[in-house]
XYZ file of C-alpha atoms in Angstrom:
152
model
C -32.099 28.839 -8.406
C -30.570 29.710 -5.065
C -30.407 26.011 -4.088
C -28.736 24.978 -7.331
C -25.119 25.369 -6.053
C -26.019 23.458 -2.903
C -27.463 20.673 -5.044
C -24.244 20.486 -7.090
C -22.101 20.300 -3.946
C -24.372 17.635 -2.446
C -24.226 15.586 -5.657
C -20.416 15.830 -5.743
C -20.250 14.743 -2.116
C -22.513 11.752 -2.742
C -20.520 10.713 -5.807
C -17.261 10.992 -3.871
C -18.753 8.679 -1.243
C -19.489 6.099 -3.931
C -15.916 6.056 -5.185
C -14.206 2.758 -4.680
C -11.053 3.098 -2.642
C -8.477 0.443 -2.112
C -6.897 0.369 1.294
C -3.222 0.691 2.042
C -0.942 -2.246 1.415
C -0.948 -2.824 5.148
C -4.639 -2.076 5.735
C -5.110 -5.319 7.674
C -2.879 -3.897 10.396
C -5.429 -1.219 11.259
C -8.819 -2.791 10.664
C -10.262 -6.255 10.838
C -11.854 -7.752 7.718
C -15.646 -7.671 7.544
C -15.746 -11.439 7.359
C -13.587 -13.758 9.342
C -10.667 -14.452 7.031
C -7.790 -16.760 7.801
C -4.449 -15.017 8.037
C -1.282 -16.993 7.542
C 2.058 -16.190 9.083
C 5.328 -16.862 7.325
C 8.512 -16.571 9.426
C 11.666 -15.268 7.827
C 14.667 -12.963 7.968
C 14.888 -9.401 6.621
C 17.326 -9.217 3.712
C 16.993 -5.514 2.914
C 14.948 -2.426 3.725
C 14.594 0.678 1.608
C 12.518 3.817 2.012
C 9.817 4.420 -0.595
C 6.822 6.709 -1.073
C 3.432 5.017 -0.624
C 0.279 6.386 -2.230
C -2.175 7.644 0.353
C -5.602 6.059 0.559
C -8.197 7.999 -1.381
C -10.931 9.223 0.932
C -12.954 11.589 -1.255
C -12.185 14.531 1.030
C -10.105 16.273 -1.666
C -12.852 16.374 -4.310
C -15.479 17.267 -1.722
C -13.431 20.145 -0.319
C -12.641 21.317 -3.839
C -16.334 21.250 -4.762
C -17.347 23.307 -1.730
C -14.586 25.884 -2.155
C -14.936 26.072 -5.944
C -18.728 26.359 -5.761
C -18.548 29.094 -3.154
C -15.954 31.115 -5.044
C -17.656 30.590 -8.399
C -21.072 31.491 -6.977
C -19.779 34.814 -5.691
C -18.967 35.927 -9.241
C -21.687 37.915 -10.964
C -25.383 37.790 -10.154
C -28.417 35.837 -11.315
C -27.600 33.285 -13.968
C -23.962 34.397 -14.031
C -23.689 33.444 -10.384
C -25.257 30.038 -11.049
C -22.958 29.364 -14.016
C -19.978 30.500 -11.950
C -20.993 28.137 -9.134
C -21.279 25.182 -11.524
C -17.947 25.909 -13.188
C -16.303 26.520 -9.807
C -17.709 23.270 -8.405
C -16.522 21.171 -11.338
C -13.095 22.841 -11.317
C -12.845 22.327 -7.548
C -13.707 18.628 -7.823
C -11.042 18.108 -10.497
C -8.407 20.064 -8.544
C -9.268 18.283 -5.284
C -9.065 14.867 -6.930
C -5.679 15.723 -8.455
C -4.366 16.907 -5.089
C -5.578 13.752 -3.351
C -4.056 11.485 -6.001
C -0.709 13.246 -5.674
C -0.504 12.752 -1.920
C 2.100 10.286 -0.722
C 3.533 9.272 2.624
C 6.732 7.568 3.731
C 6.862 3.809 3.457
C 9.224 0.855 3.503
C 9.924 -1.876 0.999
C 11.060 -4.834 3.087
C 12.624 -7.824 1.346
C 12.258 -10.990 3.435
C 13.765 -14.423 2.883
C 11.138 -16.782 4.227
C 12.118 -19.918 6.097
C 10.780 -22.004 3.188
C 13.390 -20.405 0.881
C 11.144 -17.959 -0.985
C 12.142 -14.294 -1.151
C 9.340 -11.708 -1.120
C 9.146 -7.923 -0.941
C 6.404 -6.204 1.050
C 5.691 -2.488 0.768
C 3.958 -0.947 3.759
C 3.637 2.397 5.475
C 6.486 3.372 7.762
C 5.167 3.030 11.277
C 6.870 2.875 14.645
C 8.384 -0.540 13.884
C 11.810 -0.428 12.316
C 13.495 -3.262 10.491
C 17.094 -3.956 9.535
C 18.791 -6.794 7.653
C 19.110 -9.905 9.798
C 15.966 -9.245 11.890
C 13.679 -12.244 12.456
C 10.169 -11.253 11.339
C 6.782 -12.657 10.420
C 4.974 -11.863 7.191
C 1.245 -11.855 7.909
C -0.943 -12.354 4.833
C -4.620 -12.876 4.123
C -3.911 -13.893 0.529
C -4.513 -10.362 -0.837
C -2.479 -8.123 1.452
C 0.641 -8.689 3.496
C 2.562 -6.876 6.198
C 5.806 -7.447 8.017
C 5.813 -7.523 11.799
C 7.927 -8.839 14.650
């Protein structure tokens, strides 16, 4: 029974690794696609920029950390079967709390409205990085058909 809490933590970790996570709206800016995908560029002019909060990418670290901490704290309560039950309850509670904390995490971002040279107006939300944009700036919208980002 001594390995039971370790088994629960390991199972939570493996399940967190299986969770499907969608990348950031501007994920293409940081990593190349697994397959060679054509990216199209659309030139345009920035019409407006506003600050927004962007959901952080879910990594599974929150639930995993919660499982480890909750299992450790719960396992220290009581002895024998009480300790095992405490570890299980602590692990489950930690996973739930860690997932909630990770889902609530946000970071600063920008919603950039661009009038493309072909007349269309689009809005792209992306993380706020070192590039700054202001109305009137000439920019390129780079898109792979699923994601888009604004760049100079």
